[in-house]
């Protein structure tokens, strides 16, 4: 009986992936500073036919983001543009409850309450979702997600 238990234990140890050094690890997460650097490494992120409300009318716009990150920081300056209307402001990348956001602070003289855009970023796209951005007479609702690609 003891031999059987020892034999089974030895077999389990040899057949378990960790015994071969192949244990799967969670992928490393980029730091917020690395995200900011990646976002700023692309001149322009753009998407076409993004739903918006401009001057109270529902329209589709070509939407762009331009990031200028501060060296070694998780923030900097950002331009949000619809082609006919743009907004330059500072930003900070933040993480809350495992989700990442582009945080734009309030700007009183523009009567802008500030906003947070939930995002995910990869080398070839940034996806903004479940958020709204508003400035002047423009409101962009990202709904289930809008993917912006690098403009070449």
PDB file of C-alpha atoms in Angstrom:
ATOM      1  CA  UNK A   1       0.000   0.000   0.000  1.00  0.00           C
ATOM      2  CA  UNK A   2       2.785   2.413   0.949  1.00  0.00           C
ATOM      3  CA  UNK A   3       4.611   1.560  -2.287  1.00  0.00           C
ATOM      4  CA  UNK A   4       1.491   2.349  -4.333  1.00  0.00           C
ATOM      5  CA  UNK A   5       1.115   5.762  -2.690  1.00  0.00           C
ATOM      6  CA  UNK A   6       4.802   6.550  -3.218  1.00  0.00           C
ATOM      7  CA  UNK A   7       4.628   5.377  -6.818  1.00  0.00           C
ATOM      8  CA  UNK A   8       1.555   7.519  -7.534  1.00  0.00           C
ATOM      9  CA  UNK A   9       3.223  10.518  -5.876  1.00  0.00           C
ATOM     10  CA  UNK A  10       6.339  10.089  -8.003  1.00  0.00           C
ATOM     11  CA  UNK A  11       4.259   9.761 -11.181  1.00  0.00           C
ATOM     12  CA  UNK A  12       2.329  12.916 -10.341  1.00  0.00           C
ATOM     13  CA  UNK A  13       5.524  14.865  -9.704  1.00  0.00           C
ATOM     14  CA  UNK A  14       6.991  13.792 -13.050  1.00  0.00           C
ATOM     15  CA  UNK A  15       3.834  14.420 -15.082  1.00  0.00           C
ATOM     16  CA  UNK A  16       2.981  17.831 -13.595  1.00  0.00           C
ATOM     17  CA  UNK A  17       4.065  20.629 -15.993  1.00  0.00           C
ATOM     18  CA  UNK A  18       5.868  22.476 -13.187  1.00  0.00           C
ATOM     19  CA  UNK A  19       8.286  19.537 -12.991  1.00  0.00           C
ATOM     20  CA  UNK A  20       9.431  20.382 -16.530  1.00  0.00           C
ATOM     21  CA  UNK A  21       9.796  24.117 -15.930  1.00  0.00           C
ATOM     22  CA  UNK A  22       6.865  24.832 -18.258  1.00  0.00           C
ATOM     23  CA  UNK A  23       4.475  26.316 -15.749  1.00  0.00           C
ATOM     24  CA  UNK A  24       2.412  28.977 -17.464  1.00  0.00           C
ATOM     25  CA  UNK A  25       2.735  32.430 -15.999  1.00  0.00           C
ATOM     26  CA  UNK A  26       0.400  35.365 -16.396  1.00  0.00           C
ATOM     27  CA  UNK A  27       1.612  37.770 -19.096  1.00  0.00           C
ATOM     28  CA  UNK A  28       3.526  40.740 -17.747  1.00  0.00           C
ATOM     29  CA  UNK A  29       1.476  43.904 -17.588  1.00  0.00           C
ATOM     30  CA  UNK A  30       2.968  47.108 -18.962  1.00  0.00           C
ATOM     31  CA  UNK A  31       3.360  49.953 -16.524  1.00  0.00           C
ATOM     32  CA  UNK A  32       1.251  53.072 -16.996  1.00  0.00           C
ATOM     33  CA  UNK A  33       4.472  54.899 -17.947  1.00  0.00           C
ATOM     34  CA  UNK A  34       5.118  52.293 -20.662  1.00  0.00           C
ATOM     35  CA  UNK A  35       1.531  52.725 -21.922  1.00  0.00           C
ATOM     36  CA  UNK A  36       2.051  56.502 -22.119  1.00  0.00           C
ATOM     37  CA  UNK A  37       5.308  56.016 -24.026  1.00  0.00           C
ATOM     38  CA  UNK A  38       3.641  53.563 -26.449  1.00  0.00           C
ATOM     39  CA  UNK A  39       0.675  55.899 -27.031  1.00  0.00           C
ATOM     40  CA  UNK A  40       3.018  58.841 -27.687  1.00  0.00           C
ATOM     41  CA  UNK A  41       5.198  56.782 -30.054  1.00  0.00           C
ATOM     42  CA  UNK A  42       2.392  56.935 -32.635  1.00  0.00           C
ATOM     43  CA  UNK A  43       1.873  60.322 -34.289  1.00  0.00           C
ATOM     44  CA  UNK A  44      -1.905  59.919 -34.596  1.00  0.00           C
ATOM     45  CA  UNK A  45      -4.474  57.306 -33.534  1.00  0.00           C
ATOM     46  CA  UNK A  46      -7.637  57.528 -35.662  1.00  0.00           C
ATOM     47  CA  UNK A  47     -11.045  55.945 -36.268  1.00  0.00           C
ATOM     48  CA  UNK A  48     -13.691  56.728 -38.885  1.00  0.00           C
ATOM     49  CA  UNK A  49     -17.473  56.984 -38.517  1.00  0.00           C
ATOM     50  CA  UNK A  50     -17.498  57.353 -34.734  1.00  0.00           C
ATOM     51  CA  UNK A  51     -20.961  58.248 -33.349  1.00  0.00           C
ATOM     52  CA  UNK A  52     -21.071  61.729 -31.848  1.00  0.00           C
ATOM     53  CA  UNK A  53     -23.382  64.569 -30.982  1.00  0.00           C
ATOM     54  CA  UNK A  54     -22.238  67.939 -32.346  1.00  0.00           C
ATOM     55  CA  UNK A  55     -24.339  71.075 -31.800  1.00  0.00           C
ATOM     56  CA  UNK A  56     -27.164  68.816 -30.590  1.00  0.00           C
ATOM     57  CA  UNK A  57     -27.213  66.705 -33.792  1.00  0.00           C
ATOM     58  CA  UNK A  58     -26.272  63.031 -34.072  1.00  0.00           C
ATOM     59  CA  UNK A  59     -23.455  62.643 -36.586  1.00  0.00           C
ATOM     60  CA  UNK A  60     -20.558  60.351 -37.467  1.00  0.00           C
ATOM     61  CA  UNK A  61     -17.099  61.867 -37.170  1.00  0.00           C
ATOM     62  CA  UNK A  62     -13.517  60.954 -37.935  1.00  0.00           C
ATOM     63  CA  UNK A  63     -11.974  60.916 -34.464  1.00  0.00           C
ATOM     64  CA  UNK A  64      -8.266  61.217 -33.628  1.00  0.00           C
ATOM     65  CA  UNK A  65      -6.086  61.176 -30.535  1.00  0.00           C
ATOM     66  CA  UNK A  66      -2.592  62.700 -30.357  1.00  0.00           C
ATOM     67  CA  UNK A  67      -0.515  61.950 -27.238  1.00  0.00           C
ATOM     68  CA  UNK A  68       2.546  63.862 -26.020  1.00  0.00           C
ATOM     69  CA  UNK A  69       3.786  61.960 -22.948  1.00  0.00           C
ATOM     70  CA  UNK A  70       6.196  63.434 -20.433  1.00  0.00           C
ATOM     71  CA  UNK A  71       9.429  61.432 -20.188  1.00  0.00           C
ATOM     72  CA  UNK A  72       9.126  58.698 -17.552  1.00  0.00           C
ATOM     73  CA  UNK A  73       5.615  59.810 -16.545  1.00  0.00           C
ATOM     74  CA  UNK A  74       2.171  58.271 -17.011  1.00  0.00           C
ATOM     75  CA  UNK A  75       0.747  61.498 -18.366  1.00  0.00           C
ATOM     76  CA  UNK A  76       1.339  64.526 -20.531  1.00  0.00           C
ATOM     77  CA  UNK A  77      -0.761  66.364 -23.096  1.00  0.00           C
ATOM     78  CA  UNK A  78      -3.445  65.011 -25.398  1.00  0.00           C
ATOM     79  CA  UNK A  79      -5.370  66.394 -28.369  1.00  0.00           C
ATOM     80  CA  UNK A  80      -8.830  64.985 -29.096  1.00  0.00           C
ATOM     81  CA  UNK A  81     -10.000  65.881 -32.598  1.00  0.00           C
ATOM     82  CA  UNK A  82     -13.019  65.369 -34.830  1.00  0.00           C
ATOM     83  CA  UNK A  83     -11.453  67.166 -37.762  1.00  0.00           C
ATOM     84  CA  UNK A  84     -13.674  70.232 -37.386  1.00  0.00           C
ATOM     85  CA  UNK A  85     -13.281  70.521 -33.604  1.00  0.00           C
ATOM     86  CA  UNK A  86     -10.313  69.767 -31.381  1.00  0.00           C
ATOM     87  CA  UNK A  87      -9.487  69.918 -27.702  1.00  0.00           C
ATOM     88  CA  UNK A  88      -5.980  70.167 -26.184  1.00  0.00           C
ATOM     89  CA  UNK A  89      -5.630  69.234 -22.527  1.00  0.00           C
ATOM     90  CA  UNK A  90      -3.418  67.405 -20.061  1.00  0.00           C
ATOM     91  CA  UNK A  91      -4.016  63.722 -19.303  1.00  0.00           C
ATOM     92  CA  UNK A  92      -2.973  61.115 -16.780  1.00  0.00           C
ATOM     93  CA  UNK A  93      -3.190  57.345 -17.207  1.00  0.00           C
ATOM     94  CA  UNK A  94      -4.689  55.688 -14.125  1.00  0.00           C
ATOM     95  CA  UNK A  95      -5.678  52.178 -13.099  1.00  0.00           C
ATOM     96  CA  UNK A  96      -8.806  51.460 -11.047  1.00  0.00           C
ATOM     97  CA  UNK A  97     -10.091  47.982 -10.182  1.00  0.00           C
ATOM     98  CA  UNK A  98      -7.867  46.388 -12.819  1.00  0.00           C
ATOM     99  CA  UNK A  99      -9.071  48.677 -15.634  1.00  0.00           C
ATOM    100  CA  UNK A 100      -7.046  51.452 -17.234  1.00  0.00           C
ATOM    101  CA  UNK A 101      -8.298  54.952 -17.959  1.00  0.00           C
ATOM    102  CA  UNK A 102      -7.196  58.141 -19.686  1.00  0.00           C
ATOM    103  CA  UNK A 103      -8.089  60.776 -17.084  1.00  0.00           C
ATOM    104  CA  UNK A 104      -8.756  64.307 -18.345  1.00  0.00           C
ATOM    105  CA  UNK A 105      -9.150  66.873 -15.552  1.00  0.00           C
ATOM    106  CA  UNK A 106     -11.956  69.459 -15.369  1.00  0.00           C
ATOM    107  CA  UNK A 107     -11.378  72.791 -17.103  1.00  0.00           C
ATOM    108  CA  UNK A 108     -13.578  75.471 -15.555  1.00  0.00           C
ATOM    109  CA  UNK A 109     -13.334  78.192 -18.198  1.00  0.00           C
ATOM    110  CA  UNK A 110     -14.487  75.692 -20.840  1.00  0.00           C
ATOM    111  CA  UNK A 111     -17.188  74.377 -18.506  1.00  0.00           C
ATOM    112  CA  UNK A 112     -15.716  70.928 -19.056  1.00  0.00           C
ATOM    113  CA  UNK A 113     -16.332  68.616 -16.084  1.00  0.00           C
ATOM    114  CA  UNK A 114     -13.444  66.332 -17.037  1.00  0.00           C
ATOM    115  CA  UNK A 115     -13.828  62.683 -17.986  1.00  0.00           C
ATOM    116  CA  UNK A 116     -12.203  59.263 -17.802  1.00  0.00           C
ATOM    117  CA  UNK A 117     -11.914  57.088 -20.906  1.00  0.00           C
ATOM    118  CA  UNK A 118     -11.516  53.349 -20.308  1.00  0.00           C
ATOM    119  CA  UNK A 119      -8.864  51.989 -22.669  1.00  0.00           C
ATOM    120  CA  UNK A 120      -6.802  49.010 -23.716  1.00  0.00           C
ATOM    121  CA  UNK A 121      -3.712  49.439 -25.858  1.00  0.00           C
ATOM    122  CA  UNK A 122      -1.771  47.137 -28.141  1.00  0.00           C
ATOM    123  CA  UNK A 123       1.002  47.966 -30.584  1.00  0.00           C
ATOM    124  CA  UNK A 124      -1.463  48.289 -33.471  1.00  0.00           C
ATOM    125  CA  UNK A 125      -4.569  49.791 -31.832  1.00  0.00           C
ATOM    126  CA  UNK A 126      -6.070  51.536 -28.842  1.00  0.00           C
ATOM    127  CA  UNK A 127      -9.635  50.662 -27.896  1.00  0.00           C
ATOM    128  CA  UNK A 128     -11.692  53.183 -25.931  1.00  0.00           C
ATOM    129  CA  UNK A 129     -14.965  51.920 -24.440  1.00  0.00           C
ATOM    130  CA  UNK A 130     -17.738  52.458 -21.901  1.00  0.00           C
ATOM    131  CA  UNK A 131     -16.923  56.163 -21.728  1.00  0.00           C
ATOM    132  CA  UNK A 132     -17.897  59.582 -23.019  1.00  0.00           C
ATOM    133  CA  UNK A 133     -15.673  62.500 -23.956  1.00  0.00           C
ATOM    134  CA  UNK A 134     -17.132  65.975 -24.199  1.00  0.00           C
ATOM    135  CA  UNK A 135     -15.713  69.368 -25.015  1.00  0.00           C
ATOM    136  CA  UNK A 136     -17.332  72.490 -26.406  1.00  0.00           C
ATOM    137  CA  UNK A 137     -20.422  71.349 -28.312  1.00  0.00           C
ATOM    138  CA  UNK A 138     -19.047  67.855 -29.054  1.00  0.00           C
ATOM    139  CA  UNK A 139     -19.870  64.621 -27.215  1.00  0.00           C
ATOM    140  CA  UNK A 140     -18.304  61.310 -28.248  1.00  0.00           C
ATOM    141  CA  UNK A 141     -19.909  58.169 -26.777  1.00  0.00           C
ATOM    142  CA  UNK A 142     -17.546  55.210 -27.137  1.00  0.00           C
ATOM    143  CA  UNK A 143     -20.224  52.679 -26.142  1.00  0.00           C
ATOM    144  CA  UNK A 144     -19.006  49.087 -26.450  1.00  0.00           C
ATOM    145  CA  UNK A 145     -15.728  50.246 -27.934  1.00  0.00           C
ATOM    146  CA  UNK A 146     -14.072  52.245 -30.674  1.00  0.00           C
ATOM    147  CA  UNK A 147     -10.717  51.021 -31.991  1.00  0.00           C
ATOM    148  CA  UNK A 148      -8.292  53.664 -33.149  1.00  0.00           C
ATOM    149  CA  UNK A 149      -5.416  52.623 -35.407  1.00  0.00           C
ATOM    150  CA  UNK A 150      -2.112  54.344 -36.117  1.00  0.00           C
ATOM    151  CA  UNK A 151      -2.184  56.722 -39.084  1.00  0.00           C
ATOM    152  CA  UNK A 152       0.776  56.143 -41.380  1.00  0.00           C
TER     153      UNK A 152
END
